[in-house]
Coordinates of C-alpha atoms in Angstrom, one line a residue:
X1328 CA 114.2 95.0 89.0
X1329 CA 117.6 95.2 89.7
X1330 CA 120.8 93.4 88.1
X1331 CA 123.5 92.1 90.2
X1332 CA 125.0 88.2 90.7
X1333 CA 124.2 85.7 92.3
X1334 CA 126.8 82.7 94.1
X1335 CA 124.1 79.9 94.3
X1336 CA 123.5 78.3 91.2
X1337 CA 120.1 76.2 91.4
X1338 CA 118.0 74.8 88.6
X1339 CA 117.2 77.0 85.4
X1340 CA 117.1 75.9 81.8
X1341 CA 115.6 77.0 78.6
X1342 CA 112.8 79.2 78.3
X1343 CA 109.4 78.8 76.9
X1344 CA 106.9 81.3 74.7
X1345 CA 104.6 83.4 76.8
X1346 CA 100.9 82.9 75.8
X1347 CA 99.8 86.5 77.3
X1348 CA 100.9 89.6 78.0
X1349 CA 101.0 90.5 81.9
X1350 CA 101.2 94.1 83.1
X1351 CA 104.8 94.7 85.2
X1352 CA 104.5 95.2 89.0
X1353 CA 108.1 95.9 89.0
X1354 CA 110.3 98.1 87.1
X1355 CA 114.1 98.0 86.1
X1356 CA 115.3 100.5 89.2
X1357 CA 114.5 98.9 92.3
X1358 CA 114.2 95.5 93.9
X1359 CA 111.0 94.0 94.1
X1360 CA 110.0 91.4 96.6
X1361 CA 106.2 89.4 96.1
X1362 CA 104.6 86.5 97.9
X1363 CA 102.1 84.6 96.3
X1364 CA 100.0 81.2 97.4
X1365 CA 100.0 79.4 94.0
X1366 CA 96.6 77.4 95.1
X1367 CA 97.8 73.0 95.0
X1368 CA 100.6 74.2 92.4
X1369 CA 101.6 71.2 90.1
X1370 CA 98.5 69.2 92.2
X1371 CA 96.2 66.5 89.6
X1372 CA 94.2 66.5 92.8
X1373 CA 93.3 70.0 94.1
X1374 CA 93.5 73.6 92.8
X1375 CA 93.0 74.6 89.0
X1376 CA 91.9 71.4 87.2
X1377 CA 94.3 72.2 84.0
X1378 CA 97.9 72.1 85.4
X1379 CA 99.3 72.9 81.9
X1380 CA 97.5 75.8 81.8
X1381 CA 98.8 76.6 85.2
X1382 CA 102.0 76.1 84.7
X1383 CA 102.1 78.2 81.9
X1384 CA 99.8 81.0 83.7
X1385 CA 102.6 81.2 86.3
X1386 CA 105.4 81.2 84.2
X1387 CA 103.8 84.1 82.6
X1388 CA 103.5 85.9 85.8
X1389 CA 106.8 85.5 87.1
X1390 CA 108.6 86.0 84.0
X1391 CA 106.7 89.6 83.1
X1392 CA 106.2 90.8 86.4
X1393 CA 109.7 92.2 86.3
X1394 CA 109.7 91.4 90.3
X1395 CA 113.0 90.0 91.6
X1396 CA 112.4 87.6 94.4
X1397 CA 109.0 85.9 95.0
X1398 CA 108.2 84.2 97.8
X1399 CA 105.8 81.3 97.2
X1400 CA 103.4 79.0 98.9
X1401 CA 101.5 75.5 98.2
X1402 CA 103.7 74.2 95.8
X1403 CA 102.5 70.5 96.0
X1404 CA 104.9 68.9 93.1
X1405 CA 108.6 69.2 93.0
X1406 CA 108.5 68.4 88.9
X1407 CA 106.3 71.0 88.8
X1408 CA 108.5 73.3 90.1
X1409 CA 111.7 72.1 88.0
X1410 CA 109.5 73.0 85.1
X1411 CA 108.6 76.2 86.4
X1412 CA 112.4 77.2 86.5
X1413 CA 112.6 75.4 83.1
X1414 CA 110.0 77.6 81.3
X1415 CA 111.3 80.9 83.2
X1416 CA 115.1 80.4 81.6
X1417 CA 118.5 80.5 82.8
X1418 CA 117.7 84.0 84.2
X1419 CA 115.8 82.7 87.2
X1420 CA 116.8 80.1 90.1
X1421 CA 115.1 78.7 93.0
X1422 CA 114.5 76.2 95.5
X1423 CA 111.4 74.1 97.0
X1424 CA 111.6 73.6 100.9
X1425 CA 112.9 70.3 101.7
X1426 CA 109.5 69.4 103.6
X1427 CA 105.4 70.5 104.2
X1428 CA 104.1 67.5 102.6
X1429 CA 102.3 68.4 99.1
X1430 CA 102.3 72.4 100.3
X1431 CA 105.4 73.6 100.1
X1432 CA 107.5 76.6 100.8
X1433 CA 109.3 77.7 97.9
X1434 CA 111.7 81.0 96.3
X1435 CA 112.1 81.7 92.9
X1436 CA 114.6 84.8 91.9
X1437 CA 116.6 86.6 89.6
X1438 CA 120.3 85.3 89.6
X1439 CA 121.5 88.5 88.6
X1440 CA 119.1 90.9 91.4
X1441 CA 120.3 89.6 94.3
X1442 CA 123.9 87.9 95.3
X1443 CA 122.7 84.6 97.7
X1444 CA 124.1 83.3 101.3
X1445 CA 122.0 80.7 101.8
X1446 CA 118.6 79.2 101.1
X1447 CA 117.4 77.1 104.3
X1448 CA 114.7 75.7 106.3
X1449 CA 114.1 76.7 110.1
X1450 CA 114.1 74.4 112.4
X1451 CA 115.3 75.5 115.4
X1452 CA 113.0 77.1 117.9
X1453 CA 110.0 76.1 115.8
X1454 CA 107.3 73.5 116.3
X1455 CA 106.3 72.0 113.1
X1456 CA 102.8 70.9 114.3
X1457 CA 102.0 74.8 115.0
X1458 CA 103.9 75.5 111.5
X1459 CA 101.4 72.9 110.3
X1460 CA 104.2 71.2 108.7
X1461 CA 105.8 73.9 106.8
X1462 CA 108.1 75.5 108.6
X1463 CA 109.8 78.7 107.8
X1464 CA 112.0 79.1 104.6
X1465 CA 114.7 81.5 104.6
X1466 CA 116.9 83.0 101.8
X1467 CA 119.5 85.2 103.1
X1468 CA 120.6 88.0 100.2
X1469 CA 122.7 90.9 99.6
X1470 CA 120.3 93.3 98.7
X1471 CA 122.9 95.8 97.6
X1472 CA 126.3 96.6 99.0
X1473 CA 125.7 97.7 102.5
X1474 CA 122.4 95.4 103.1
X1475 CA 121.7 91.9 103.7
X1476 CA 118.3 90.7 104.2
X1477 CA 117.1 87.6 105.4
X1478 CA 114.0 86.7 103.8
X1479 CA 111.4 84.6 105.3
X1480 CA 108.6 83.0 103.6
X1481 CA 105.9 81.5 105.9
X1482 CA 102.1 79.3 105.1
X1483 CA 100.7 79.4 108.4
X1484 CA 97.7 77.0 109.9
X1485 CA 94.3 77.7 108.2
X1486 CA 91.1 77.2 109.5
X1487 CA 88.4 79.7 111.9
X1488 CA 88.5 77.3 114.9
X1489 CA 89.9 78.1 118.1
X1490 CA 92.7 75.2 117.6
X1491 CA 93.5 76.6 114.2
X1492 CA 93.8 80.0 116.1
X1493 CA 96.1 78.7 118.6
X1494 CA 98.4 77.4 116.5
X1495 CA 98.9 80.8 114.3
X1496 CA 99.4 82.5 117.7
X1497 CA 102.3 79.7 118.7
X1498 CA 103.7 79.8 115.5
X1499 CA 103.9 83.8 115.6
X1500 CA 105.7 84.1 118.7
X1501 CA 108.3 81.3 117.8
X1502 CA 108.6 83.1 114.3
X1503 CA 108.9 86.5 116.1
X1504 CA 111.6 84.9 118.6
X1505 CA 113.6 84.1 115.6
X1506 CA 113.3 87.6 113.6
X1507 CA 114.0 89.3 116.9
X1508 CA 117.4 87.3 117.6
X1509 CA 118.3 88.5 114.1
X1510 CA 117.0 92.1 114.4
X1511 CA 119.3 92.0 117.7
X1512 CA 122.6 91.1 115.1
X1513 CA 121.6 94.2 113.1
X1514 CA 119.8 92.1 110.1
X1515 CA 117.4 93.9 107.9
X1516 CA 114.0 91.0 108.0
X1517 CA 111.5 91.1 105.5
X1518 CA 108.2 88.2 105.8
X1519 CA 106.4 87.2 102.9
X1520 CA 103.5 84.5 102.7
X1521 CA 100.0 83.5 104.0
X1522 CA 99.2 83.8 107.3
X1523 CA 95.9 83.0 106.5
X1524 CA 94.4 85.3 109.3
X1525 CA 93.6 88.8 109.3
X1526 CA 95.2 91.9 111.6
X1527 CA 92.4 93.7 113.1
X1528 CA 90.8 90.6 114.3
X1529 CA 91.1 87.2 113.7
X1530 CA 88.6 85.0 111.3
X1531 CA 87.9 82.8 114.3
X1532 CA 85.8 85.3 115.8
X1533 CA 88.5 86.1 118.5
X1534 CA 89.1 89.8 118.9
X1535 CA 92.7 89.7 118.8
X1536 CA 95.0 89.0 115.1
X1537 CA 96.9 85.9 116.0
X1538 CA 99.7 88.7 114.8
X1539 CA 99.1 91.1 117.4
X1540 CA 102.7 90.1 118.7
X1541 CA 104.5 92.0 115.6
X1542 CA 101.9 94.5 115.4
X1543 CA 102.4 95.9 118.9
X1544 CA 106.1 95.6 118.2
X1545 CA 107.9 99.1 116.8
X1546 CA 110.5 97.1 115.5
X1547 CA 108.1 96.0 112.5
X1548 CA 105.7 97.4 110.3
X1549 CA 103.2 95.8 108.2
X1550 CA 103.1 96.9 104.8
X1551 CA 99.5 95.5 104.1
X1552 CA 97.7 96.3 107.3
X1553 CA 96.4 99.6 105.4
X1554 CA 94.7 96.6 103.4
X1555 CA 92.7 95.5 106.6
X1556 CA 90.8 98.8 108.0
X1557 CA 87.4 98.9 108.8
X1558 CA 84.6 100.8 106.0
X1559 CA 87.7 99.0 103.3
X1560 CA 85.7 98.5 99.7
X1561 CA 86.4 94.6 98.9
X1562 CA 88.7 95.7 96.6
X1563 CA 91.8 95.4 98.8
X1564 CA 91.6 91.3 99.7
X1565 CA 94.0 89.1 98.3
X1566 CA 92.3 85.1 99.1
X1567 CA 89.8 85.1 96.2
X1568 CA 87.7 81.8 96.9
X1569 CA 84.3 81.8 95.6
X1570 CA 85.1 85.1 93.2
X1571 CA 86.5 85.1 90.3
X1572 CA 87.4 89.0 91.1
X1573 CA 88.6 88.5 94.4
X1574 CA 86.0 90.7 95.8
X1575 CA 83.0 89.9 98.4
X1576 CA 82.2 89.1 102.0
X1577 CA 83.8 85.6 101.7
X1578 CA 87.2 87.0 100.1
X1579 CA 89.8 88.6 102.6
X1580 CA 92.9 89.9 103.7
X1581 CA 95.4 87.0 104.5
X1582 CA 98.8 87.3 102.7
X1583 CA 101.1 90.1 103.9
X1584 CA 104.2 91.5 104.3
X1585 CA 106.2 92.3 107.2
X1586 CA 109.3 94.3 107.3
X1587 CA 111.8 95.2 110.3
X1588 CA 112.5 98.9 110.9
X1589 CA 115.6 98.9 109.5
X1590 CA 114.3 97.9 106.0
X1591 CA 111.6 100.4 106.4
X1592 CA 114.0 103.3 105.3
X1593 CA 114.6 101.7 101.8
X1594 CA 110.9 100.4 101.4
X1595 CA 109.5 102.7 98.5
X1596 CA 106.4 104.3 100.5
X1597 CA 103.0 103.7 98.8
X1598 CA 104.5 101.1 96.8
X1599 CA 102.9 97.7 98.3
X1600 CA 99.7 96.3 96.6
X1601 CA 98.1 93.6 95.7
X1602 CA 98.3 92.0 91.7
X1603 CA 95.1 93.3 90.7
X1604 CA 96.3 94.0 87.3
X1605 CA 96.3 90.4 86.8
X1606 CA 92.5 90.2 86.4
X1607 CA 91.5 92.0 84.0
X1608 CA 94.6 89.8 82.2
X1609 CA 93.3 87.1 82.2
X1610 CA 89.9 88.5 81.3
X1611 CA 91.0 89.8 78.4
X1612 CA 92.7 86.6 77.3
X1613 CA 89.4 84.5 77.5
X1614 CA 89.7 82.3 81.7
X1615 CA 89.2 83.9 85.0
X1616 CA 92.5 84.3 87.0
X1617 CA 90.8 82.1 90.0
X1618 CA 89.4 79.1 87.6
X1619 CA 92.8 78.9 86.0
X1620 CA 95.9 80.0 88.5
X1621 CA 95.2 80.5 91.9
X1622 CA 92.4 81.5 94.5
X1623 CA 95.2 84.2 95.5
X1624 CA 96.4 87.6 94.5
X1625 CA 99.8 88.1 94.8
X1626 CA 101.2 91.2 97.1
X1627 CA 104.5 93.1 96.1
X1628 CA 106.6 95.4 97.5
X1629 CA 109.4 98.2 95.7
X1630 CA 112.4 99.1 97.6
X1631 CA 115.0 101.6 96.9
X1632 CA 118.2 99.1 96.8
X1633 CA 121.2 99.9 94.3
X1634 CA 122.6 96.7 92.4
X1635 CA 125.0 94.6 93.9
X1636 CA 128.9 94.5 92.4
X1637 CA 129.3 91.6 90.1
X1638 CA 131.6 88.7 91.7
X1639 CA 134.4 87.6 90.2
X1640 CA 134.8 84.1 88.3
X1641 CA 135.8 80.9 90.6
X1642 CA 138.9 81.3 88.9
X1643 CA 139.5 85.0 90.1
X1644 CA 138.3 84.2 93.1
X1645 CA 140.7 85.3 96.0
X1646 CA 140.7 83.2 99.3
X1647 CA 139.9 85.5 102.4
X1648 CA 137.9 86.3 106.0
X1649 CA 135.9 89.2 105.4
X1650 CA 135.1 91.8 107.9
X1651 CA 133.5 90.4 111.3
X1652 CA 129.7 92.5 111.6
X1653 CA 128.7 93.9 113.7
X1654 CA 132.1 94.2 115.5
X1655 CA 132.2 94.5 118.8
X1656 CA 129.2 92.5 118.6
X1657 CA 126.9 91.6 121.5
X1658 CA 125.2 88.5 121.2
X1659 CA 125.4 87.3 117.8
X1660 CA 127.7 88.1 114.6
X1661 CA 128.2 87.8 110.8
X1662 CA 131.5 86.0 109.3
X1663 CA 132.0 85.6 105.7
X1664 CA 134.9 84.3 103.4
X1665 CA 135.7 83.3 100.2
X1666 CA 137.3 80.3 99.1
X1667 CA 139.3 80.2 95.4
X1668 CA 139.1 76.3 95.7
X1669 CA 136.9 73.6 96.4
X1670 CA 137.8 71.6 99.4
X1671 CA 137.8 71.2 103.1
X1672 CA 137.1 74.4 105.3
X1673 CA 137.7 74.9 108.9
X1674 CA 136.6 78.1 110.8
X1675 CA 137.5 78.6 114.3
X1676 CA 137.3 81.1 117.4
X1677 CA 139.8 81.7 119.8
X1678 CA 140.2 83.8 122.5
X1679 CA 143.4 86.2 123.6
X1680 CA 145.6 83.2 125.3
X1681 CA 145.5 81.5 122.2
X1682 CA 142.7 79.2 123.6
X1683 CA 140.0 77.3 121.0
X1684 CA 136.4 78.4 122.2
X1685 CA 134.6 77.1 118.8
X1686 CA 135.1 75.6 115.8
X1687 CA 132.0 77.3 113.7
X1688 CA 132.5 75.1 110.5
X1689 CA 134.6 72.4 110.0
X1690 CA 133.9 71.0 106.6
X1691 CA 134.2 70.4 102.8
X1692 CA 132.8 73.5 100.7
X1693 CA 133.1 74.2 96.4
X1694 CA 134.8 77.5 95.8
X1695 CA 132.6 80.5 96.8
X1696 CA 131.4 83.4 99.3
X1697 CA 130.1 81.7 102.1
X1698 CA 127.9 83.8 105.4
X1699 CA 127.9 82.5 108.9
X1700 CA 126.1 83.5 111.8
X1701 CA 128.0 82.8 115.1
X1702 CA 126.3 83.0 118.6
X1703 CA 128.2 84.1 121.1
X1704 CA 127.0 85.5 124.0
X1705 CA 127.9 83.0 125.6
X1706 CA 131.5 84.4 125.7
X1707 CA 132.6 86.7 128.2
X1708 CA 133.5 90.4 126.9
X1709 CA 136.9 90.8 124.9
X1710 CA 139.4 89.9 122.1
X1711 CA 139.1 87.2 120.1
X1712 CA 140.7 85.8 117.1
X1713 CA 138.5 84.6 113.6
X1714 CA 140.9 81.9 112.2
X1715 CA 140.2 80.1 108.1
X1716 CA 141.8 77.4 107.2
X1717 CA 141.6 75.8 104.1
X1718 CA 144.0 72.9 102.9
X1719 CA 147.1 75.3 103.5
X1720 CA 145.6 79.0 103.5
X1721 CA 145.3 79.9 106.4
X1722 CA 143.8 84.1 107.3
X1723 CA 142.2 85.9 110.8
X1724 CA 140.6 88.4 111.3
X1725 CA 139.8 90.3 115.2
X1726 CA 136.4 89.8 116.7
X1727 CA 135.9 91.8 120.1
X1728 CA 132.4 90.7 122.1
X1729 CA 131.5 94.1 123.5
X1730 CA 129.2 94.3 127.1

């Protein structure tokens, strides 16, 4: 569990007593990633019937687990959540997805493991109907200091039937369009959540994983598809319905975790598994883990990441256009820059004759290290110019678009 800073500051407040003691699936040298389906979270209508006792159940969780981002799924009440953050302390931040009804995407984190771009839904290029109404969530992080990862966190369409199939196979290729345009701007991708289907066939009964599109794709690797082989003991499933120990014919293999190839490297081999240790926790305290928290096992992942550089006060802050990346680019590139005040920001492209081709941003910001992903291949190849302009700073940088 790593120790760095973060540059979005979200909800956190005091922290409350932990009723139990929950075995780490972390530890204090690497960076830890988990998704979890918190079953109705904060619901009076569905899910665990005590919602104090949930609340507190998760809090314990997160806070112990010494894991540094989780990535989280059905989280049906936004005071819920503010009282998650509440209970966790001022150590933790996160965010709840600005839509998906009364099951909604969230992140929860560590303000000092990872330094924050940008926490954001997808829209583009997605259909919400396929999505089920809760589309994508993104958190794009400095992992350490040559890595950013963009984070997704996904809850795809439940249900066996051939309609609930189709629309985890739409909602795959639309989510694999998007992870593929980043992959293409040299992005390290890492997917986290319930895709509520299996990867050696589907639950529907049709002989092909609605995920068969990243599967057959060497550009990723599923960390939990050694999770979902055939002669498995029912001790690998992670959706727990109907067993208190997540084990039988009904339970299954349906949240994962997808990385790019170029995470793979830093991934921590043999490290991915599912929270089992969490059952026999609650045992021992006196109420089953599925009665009282959730009718899912987390999954969690280790990777090899060094801690991010601390960032300087607003006040030290020093105005700048950091380096273009990847530069030449091809079709897409990363600009960042910092501001040392809070006001009106303006970033614009130009080409060699001096000529405006794009204003990127063009707006009011608060003092901070901003990331912004252009798309340009719409340009032709050559010089261009990266110009910042805030009140009356002004700084450029070169960005070439190669062939």
């Amino acid at each position: 569990m790593l120790r760095c800073f973060s540059l979005l500051v979200l909800l956190a407040v005091s922290a409350a007593p932990q009723a139990q003691t929950i075995p780490p699936a972390g530890s204090d040298d690497t960076f830890d990633v988990a998704t979890w389906n918190i079953e109705w979270f904060g619901s009076s209508q569905f899910g665990p019937s005590n919602e104090s006792l949930q609340q507190a159940n998760v809090a314990d969780v997160i806070a112990q687990s010494e894991v540094d981002v989780w990535a989280l799924q059905e989280i049906a009440s936004s005071s819920a959540f503010d009282d998650l953050l509440g209970a966790l302390g001022p150590d933790w931040a996160g965010m709840r997805a600005p839509s998906g009804a009364d099951q909604r995407l969230a992140f929860v984190y560590r303000e000092d493991a990872v330094q924050v771009f940008s926490l954001e839904e997808i829209e583009e290029g997605m259909d919400s109907f396929d999505f089920a109404g809760r589309l994508p969530y993104q958190l794009h992080v400095q992992a350490d200091t040559n890595t950013e990862l963009y984070i997704l966190t996904v809850h795809m369409k439940a249900g066996d039937t051939s309609s609930d199939y189709s629309r985890r196979v739409n909602a795959s290729q639309q989510l694999k369009a998007y992870t593929d345009d980043l992959l293409a701007g040299g992005a390290g991708v890492v997917i986290l959540g319930d895709l509520n289907d299996e990867l050696l066939e589907s639950i529907s009964g049709n002989p092909f994983s609605p995920y068969a599109n990243f599967l057959a794709d060497d550009d990723y690797a599923f960390l939990t598809e050694p999770f979902d082989q055939p002669g498995d003991s029912d001790d690998e499933n992670t959706y727990c319905a109907f067993y208190d120990d997540c084990e039988g014919s009904f339970a299954s293999v349906i949240d994962h975790i997808i990385l790019s190839q170029n995470v793979v490297p830093d991934y921590l081999d043999g490290s991915v598994g599912r929270y089992t240790a969490l059952l026999d926790a609650f045992d021992a305290f006196g109420g089953e883990f599925v009665d009282t928290t959730s009718d899912h096992l987390p999954v969690f992942a280790q990777f090899s990441y060094s801690a991010v550089a601390n960032e300087p006060d607003v006040a030290g802050r020093v105005f700048g256009l950091g380096a273009p990346y990847p530069n030449p680019f091809t079709d897409a590139a990363t600009l960042s820059y910092t501001l040392d005040r809070t006001g009106p920001v303006r970033l614009e492209l130009f080409d060699a004759l001096g000529r405006r081709m794009s204003v990127i941003e063009d707006e009011a910001r608060p003092a901070g290290t901003y990331r912004v992903r252009f798309n340009g291949d719409a340009l032709p190849p050559g010089l261009y110019v990266v110009r910042l302009t805030a009140g009356d700073q002004v700084a450029t940088r070169r960005l070439v678009r190669g062939t």
